[in-house]
Amino acid sequence: MTASIATNQTILVVGGGISGMTAALEAAECGKQVILVEKTPVLGGRTARLYRYFPKMCHPTCGLEINLRRIKQNRNIRLMTMTEVVSATGSRGNYSVTLKVAPRFVNENCTACGKCAEAVSAEVANPWNYGLDKMKAAYLPHNMAHPQRYVIDPSIVGTPEGEKAKAACPVGAVDLEMKEETVTLQVGVLVWATGWRPYDAAKIQPYGYGRFKNVITSLEFERLADPHGPTGGKILRPSDGKEAKNVAFIQCAGSRDENHLRHCSRICCMASLKQTQYVREAFGDEGKSTVYYIDIRAIDRFEDFYQNVQKDATVSFVKSKVARIAENAENGNPILHGVNTEGYQRYAVEHDLVVLAVGMEPEITGVKLPDDVILDSSNFIEGSKDQGMFGAGAAASPLDVNRAVQSATAASLRAIQVIRKTASTEAV
Amino acid sequence: MTTANQAAIERYRNNFLKEVEANVEEGHMVKMCMQCGVCAGSCPLGPHWTHSPQKIFMMIRAGKRDEVLGSDSMFMCTSCYNCMVRCPRQLPITHIMHGLANYAHRLGLAPKGQPTRDFATLFWNNLSKKGRVNELMLTLQHYFRNGLVAGIKEAMAMQGIGLGMFKAKRINPMEIFGGHGVKDLKGFHAIIAKAKEIEDRKKGFTA
Amino acid sequence: MNAPATPKYAAYICSGCGIGDAMKVGQLENIAKREGKMTVVKSHPFLCNAEGVQLIKDDIANEQVTHVCIAACSRRAKTEAFQFDGVAMSRANLREGVLWVVAQGKEHDEVRQEMAADYVRMGCAEVKKMKQPAGNVKEASSKAILVVGGGMSGMTAALEIAETGYEVVLVEKSGALGGMAGNLWKRQPFKAPYAEAQDTGVADMAARVSSHAQIKVHLNSTLAETSGAPGRFTVKIAQESGAVTDVTVGAIVQATGFTPYDMAKLPDLGGGQANVVDQVGLEALAKAAKGGEIKRADGKPVKSVVFVQCAGQRDPSGQHLSYCSGHCCGTSVKQAMYFKDQNPDIDTVVMYQDLRLPGMGEDFYRSAQQKGVIFTKGKASKVSGGDSCNVTFKDLILDEENTIPADLVVLATGQVPNAGVDLEKWNPVVTAAEGGDEAAKAQRDEMRATQSVLKLTYRQGPDMPQFKHGFADSHFICFPYETRRTGIYAAGPVRRPMDMLQAIDDATGAALKAIQAVENASVGRAAHPRSGDLSFPTARLEGCTQCKRCTVECPFGAIDEDEKRFPKFNEERCRRCGTCMGACPVRVISFENYSVDTVGSQVKAVEIPEEDEEKPRILVLACENDAYPALDMAGLARMNYSAWVRVIPVRCLGSVNTIWITDALNSGYDGVMMMGCKKGDEYQCHFVKGSELAHYRMSKIGDTLKQMGLEPERVVTQEVAITDNARVVKLINDYVAELDKLGPSPMKGFG
C-alpha cells in the first residue's frame, strides 16, 4: 500500500469497535475521507462479543449490522484490518503515521466459502470467546465478520497444515507468502478509539481467578450466555460442565481499587444486573443470582432496570466487597467470604459459579503513544497538546455503549474541525 | 472519667473524627474509608470482635466516641495485615487499629478484662521493670490473673510444656526471685521515661 | 445522473462457492433469459473477483445495461465488489439462501434447483420494477442550524457548529446566555486530577457565542412556529416584546435543558421550610458568598450542612421521579467542597444510598474525603427546617435510626426535562378536538401555546415524541441521536439526565448530526438508519382515498395533510422505512427502488407447483435489519431449513402491504411467515413502530382469510433477533410441519 491514499485532509481513526466505527462513519457521512484501522481481523471490537446490551436486552450485533451496512456502502471510508499504529509524528493538521499491517494470509479473493477451515485440523485458542474454546487455525472470526474473509493463523504457516488450507481454497485466496508490511500515511488528524480491555483478574489474588476454575470474568460470562459462544448459550461452569444455577457477581473486581484500577469503570454494575437476567433467562425461578457490591451505579434511566431487577425474587444484593474466595475441594464450588456491611453480617457462601465484574483498562495501557497525547492517571486519553488528536469512546473514559457513541460522534466533529482549519490555512 | 479524657472531649467538642485525626496513629486516613467492608471480611479474628474496622471507621465519623474507645475490636488485631493489603483505598488499617487501642488505653477507656489487652499490659509491666522479660513471672502472672484456683488449674493444664521448657533450660526457676535485668537499668528507665514524655507531648497528654 | 433512456436488463449468475456443483447453472441462465426476460445473461465461475466484476462493468459501459440482477451470494456479502453507480441492482441469494441451507446430497437436487430457479425469477422480476434513484438535489436547501436553548448544551452546540463553518441561529428564552450553568458558582472538574471544583467558564463562553460572526443570538425569545422539514424549516422567533422574526434553517438542535424537581413536593424532607434548599438554591448562596463564608438566607453563617441525596428521585412508588439524575452525587460533592475549601471546620455530611460517581468521579470523591467531607450511607426519612435543622435518617451501615443537626440542609433533587408537549397526552386531545369538542380545542391551543417548545406544525404534534419519564429520546443504544423527528436533535439533559461534561459531549455530537442533516437534505439523502439512501416515497394522489393511515402511522412524522386532506410527503423528514407504503390500503405509495410492485412481482414470480406435487410454497417476508441477517447466518453455519420457503427481504415489517400476503395466498402459497424485530416498550425495530404496526395489521387479517376460506394459521408473524440463526431455522421448519398438517392451500390452481 502506498501513502498516496491519504492526505492531511484525511482523518485516521484508530480502532474498529463501536466508537471507532461511529467516529469514522459520522465523519464519512459528512463527506470526509477516513481511514479506519483495526488491530484484529474484523470490525466490532469489544461489543461484538457481548450477548446482550443493557438496558434493552437487545443484541449488539443488531446495531453492528447497521454500522457494517453503512461502512460497506460508504466510499469515504478505507478500512485496514490487522493493522496497528506504530508511531505518529508531526502536528495538528499534518501527521505522519506509521502502520504495521500483519499478514492475514488470505487475500481479497476469499469468498468465505469455508473450504480452508474444512481442510485444516490444527486448532488454536479462540480469542472471540476469550479462549474458552478452540477454533480451527483457518477461521472466520465470527458470524458477522467484516471483512467477511478467513484468516490463517500464523502458527500453521510453513507447516503442512498451512499447505492444506492453501490447497483447499478454490479461488486462490490463501497466500502463505504474505509478509508483515509497514505503511506510512500522511493524515490531518487522529481519533484514538482504541477502547478497553478487561483488567487482568488474576492480579486480584484473593479471588483466585486462574486458580479456581469456577471463577470467571464478566466477559467470559457473556460468551457462556451467548448462543454463538462456546457452550451454545448454556450457562455451564468450566470445572465440570454442570449448569451454574447459583451465580455470584462480584462488583468492582479491579475497579475503585488503588491496588488495581483507581477509577470506577461505570459499566460493571449494569453489566452484572443484566447478567442476572441471563441466569433468569436460562433457569427461570430455579436460578439464583447474588450481587456483591459497594454502590450500585445504575445511573439515570438505568435506575429503571435496577428497580426491575430488585423486584426479581431470584436476585439478591449484598453490600459487601468480597474479601476472598476459597474452593470447596469436593464439588469445586467457590466459597465467598466477607461481611455484609449493612448492619454487619459475616458470610461464607457457596455458589456454583463466580463472575468477576472486571474493570475497564484502556487498551493502550503500556503502549507507546505520541508524546503529544495527554493521558489521565488511569491512562484514558484526554486529548493532545496541540488538539490534533482526540480520544473517543472508552479510550477517553470508561463509558457504556450509548455514551461511547456520543463521545465518538463528538470526537468526529472535532476531527472535522481540524481538517477544515487545515484546509483553510492551506488555501490562504 | 480521667482528666485527659475530659480534656479531649472539651477540645474536640463534638468532632470525634478530628480527635482521632489528631491523636491516633494514621488517624487522618479514617475519613478515606468508603465502606466496602473488605477489611471486615479479611480479618481472621473476625468472628471474635464486636466491630469490624470499617464499622469502627463509620462510628468515628458518626461521633460514637464512647462506643469506639470502649470497643474490644482493636485489641483483637494480630497484625496479619490482610485488611491492609486488600483495602482498595490503601488505608493503613492495622496501624489505625493499634493507634486506636493505644489511644483508648491512654484515656483509660479501653475495656476492662479484655484478655489481649490485659496480656499486653502484663507484658509491658514485666518488660519495663528490668528491661527484659522475666518469662517465668510473666507466665505465672498470666495464669493467676483470675485468682488462685483458676491459676492452679491453668498451670496444671500446661505443666507438660512447662516441664519440657524447664528441662530444655528455656525457663529458669530461679527467676521467681526477680531474675536479671539489663546492664544499665537506670539508664533504661530513663530512656523509657523520656520516650513516654515525648509521645505524651506529641499526643497532647502533657500533664 | 444520465441514465440511458431505454432500460436494458442483465442477469449474472455465479457458479462459484460450489453453486455450480450443486445446481444446474445453465438451466438458471435459461430461466433468467426466458422467464426473467433478461437481455444479457451470463454466468461466471467467480463473479466477485476482479475479472467477474469487470465483466459486469464492461456490460454497463459498452452494452448500456441499466438493470442488473446478480444471482450469487447474499446481498449482505461482497457488497463492495458489487457496487455499480447509476444502475439498479437486485441480488438473488443462491449461496446463503439456497446452497448453504438446503440439505446436501442428490436426493435434494430437485428442490434445491427449484429454489434457486425461483430466486433467479424473483431477482429478475424485482429488478425490472426498480428504478435507480437519482436523488433530489435541492439548490435552495438551507444549511443554517437553529439551536434552541442558550445553556451549556446550547452554547456548546452553537459554537461547535459555527466552528465547523455553518451558520447558527440561537434562541434563548431568558435575557442572558448561560442557562442552568450560569447559575452555578463552580462546576465539577473535567480533567485530571479531578480534585477541585472549577470555574464554569460560562461567561467566556457566552462572550464567544455573542461575538461569533456566524452565530445570531435571539435573547428573550421563544419559537412561535416551526414548519417545514430538514433543509427548509421555517421558524418564527417571537420576542418577548411581541416582534416576530422569520428564519429559515436546515436542522434544529433542541437543548432546552431541565428544571429542578420541585422541592415543594417533598414536605417530609423539609421542602419549603427555611434553611432547606435544593442544589440550585445552594449554588445561589455560594455565588452570593463569592468564595467567602457561605451564609443562609437569614444571614447566619453555615457551620454545618447536610446533603440529602436522591431527594424525590429513585422513587419506585411513582410519587416522585423514578430515575436517577446522574449528576447529583458529583454536584453535592462539589458543593460540600465549597464549604470545606472556605473553612475546613464546617461540618459537611453527604447522605447517600449509592454514591454514584462513575469513571474519574472516584478521584473527585476521594478529594472530598481528603478535605474532610463525611459520607454517610443512609436514607433520610425526615428533615425539619428552621433555625436549627434536623435530619432524621436510617444509618444503613450502623443499622440504626439517627438524627444529625445542621444549619443548612441541601436536597439533591432531580432533573425534569424541558421537552415540551407530551404527545401521548396531546393525541387524545387532538382527536377530540377534531371531533368538534370545543373544550378539547381550547386545551389543544393552550398546550401548544404554553407547553410546546418547538411548536411544530407537524400532523403528529408540536414537539418531539418523548420516550420515558418525559425525556426527548428514542431509546437507542447504538444510535443515541436518532430522534423520531428527522433533522431535530435533542442534546443535553432534555434527552437524558446528565452532568455538564456529558452535556458538552452530547451537544458536540448533536452538532455533528445537525450538520449531517443539512448536508443530507441538500442532496436528498436519507438519514440513519438508511443513511445514504437516495430513494423517497411518492404517492399517486389521484388514487388516494384520504384515509390518513400513512400520516398517522409514519413513525417519523414525515407526512402532513394538505388543505384538501391529501397526504403531503415531506421527503426530507422521511427515513425510507416504507411504513406508509405498508399502511396504504389502495397501494398508491412507492419508492423508486422499493414498491408494492418490486415485492409483489417477486411474490408472483415464484412457480407454484400443483397440489399433487406435494411441494408447498411458503413466503417469508424478512426484515432486512435483523431477520434476513439471521437467515444468512443460518446459512453460514450450514443449518438446513425447508426448501419450500421463498424469502424476500423487506426494509421493515412496517412496509409490508397486505396485498403481498393476499396475492401470495391467492396464487397458491400455503403459508406466509413474517419475521420482524421485537416490538413494544423495549422495541428493537430500527423504525420504532414498524414491527408493531405489522403485528397489528396482521391481527386484522383474519377476516380476509376467512373470506378466502383459509385457516388463520396460513399467516404468522414472528419477532426475531439478529442472533436467532438457530431459531429462525426452527421457526421455519416448525411452520412447515404445521402447514403440512393443515394440508395444501385450497387456493392452488386458481392463481
Short mmCIF file of C-alpha atoms in Angstrom, two decimals, chain B residues 99-192:
data_model
loop_
_atom_site.label_atom_id
_atom_site.label_comp_id
_atom_site.label_asym_id
_atom_site.label_seq_id
_atom_site.Cartn_x
_atom_site.Cartn_y
_atom_site.Cartn_z
CA GLY B 99 -3.35 3.58 67.25
CA LEU B 100 -6.93 3.46 68.44
CA ALA B 101 -6.09 0.78 71.03
CA ASN B 102 -3.26 2.87 72.31
CA TYR B 103 -5.40 5.99 72.49
CA ALA B 104 -8.25 4.25 74.29
CA HIS B 105 -5.78 2.77 76.72
CA ARG B 106 -4.17 6.10 77.48
CA LEU B 107 -7.55 7.69 78.08
CA GLY B 108 -8.40 4.83 80.36
CA LEU B 109 -11.42 3.95 78.29
CA ALA B 110 -10.26 0.60 76.98
CA PRO B 111 -12.49 -2.28 78.02
CA LYS B 112 -11.61 -3.82 81.36
CA GLY B 113 -10.82 -7.50 81.40
CA GLN B 114 -10.21 -7.68 77.68
CA PRO B 115 -7.74 -10.59 77.58
CA THR B 116 -5.36 -9.46 74.84
CA ARG B 117 -5.24 -6.02 76.37
CA ASP B 118 -4.57 -7.47 79.85
CA PHE B 119 -1.80 -9.62 78.49
CA ALA B 120 -0.26 -6.68 76.70
CA THR B 121 -0.33 -4.68 79.94
CA LEU B 122 1.22 -7.57 81.84
CA PHE B 123 3.89 -7.96 79.20
CA TRP B 124 4.75 -4.26 79.25
CA ASN B 125 4.87 -4.04 83.02
CA ASN B 126 7.03 -7.12 83.20
CA LEU B 127 9.35 -5.89 80.48
CA SER B 128 9.69 -2.33 81.64
CA LYS B 129 10.66 -3.37 85.16
CA LYS B 130 14.08 -4.79 84.29
CA GLY B 131 14.47 -4.16 80.58
CA ARG B 132 13.95 -7.79 79.70
CA VAL B 133 11.08 -10.21 80.02
CA ASN B 134 11.01 -12.44 83.04
CA GLU B 135 9.33 -15.37 81.31
CA LEU B 136 8.58 -17.35 84.43
CA MET B 137 6.95 -14.45 86.19
CA LEU B 138 5.08 -13.43 83.04
CA THR B 139 3.70 -16.93 82.70
CA LEU B 140 2.71 -17.16 86.36
CA GLN B 141 1.18 -13.71 86.47
CA HIS B 142 -0.76 -14.56 83.37
CA TYR B 143 -2.05 -17.84 84.76
CA PHE B 144 -3.01 -16.39 88.10
CA ARG B 145 -4.65 -13.22 86.69
CA ASN B 146 -8.07 -14.61 87.59
CA GLY B 147 -7.21 -15.78 91.08
CA LEU B 148 -5.53 -18.68 92.74
CA VAL B 149 -7.83 -21.55 91.84
CA ALA B 150 -8.08 -20.64 88.18
CA GLY B 151 -4.33 -20.12 88.12
CA ILE B 152 -3.57 -23.54 89.53
CA LYS B 153 -5.94 -25.14 87.06
CA GLU B 154 -4.37 -23.39 84.12
CA ALA B 155 -0.86 -24.07 85.33
CA MET B 156 -1.63 -27.77 85.82
CA ALA B 157 -3.03 -28.00 82.32
CA MET B 158 0.16 -26.57 80.92
CA GLN B 159 2.56 -28.44 83.17
CA GLY B 160 3.83 -30.79 80.48
CA ILE B 161 5.02 -27.92 78.35
CA GLY B 162 6.39 -26.13 81.38
CA LEU B 163 8.47 -29.11 82.44
CA GLY B 164 9.75 -29.59 78.94
CA MET B 165 10.87 -25.98 78.76
CA PHE B 166 12.42 -26.32 82.18
CA LYS B 167 14.40 -29.39 81.09
CA ALA B 168 15.48 -27.64 77.92
CA LYS B 169 16.61 -24.72 80.07
CA ARG B 170 14.16 -22.43 78.37
CA ILE B 171 12.74 -21.38 81.73
CA ASN B 172 14.84 -20.67 84.74
CA PRO B 173 13.01 -21.39 88.05
CA MET B 174 15.38 -19.01 89.79
CA GLU B 175 13.73 -16.13 88.00
CA ILE B 176 10.98 -16.33 90.58
CA PHE B 177 13.35 -14.23 92.67
CA GLY B 178 13.28 -11.36 90.28
CA GLY B 179 15.59 -12.59 87.55
CA HIS B 180 18.25 -10.47 85.95
CA GLY B 181 17.83 -7.13 84.25
CA VAL B 182 19.68 -5.15 81.59
CA LYS B 183 23.11 -3.80 82.49
CA ASP B 184 22.24 -0.14 82.89
CA LEU B 185 18.80 -0.45 84.44
CA LYS B 186 18.72 3.16 85.49
CA GLY B 187 19.63 4.30 82.03
CA PHE B 188 16.96 2.00 80.59
CA HIS B 189 14.28 3.50 82.79
CA ALA B 190 15.43 6.96 81.82
CA ILE B 191 15.11 6.06 78.13
CA ILE B 192 11.60 4.73 78.60
#
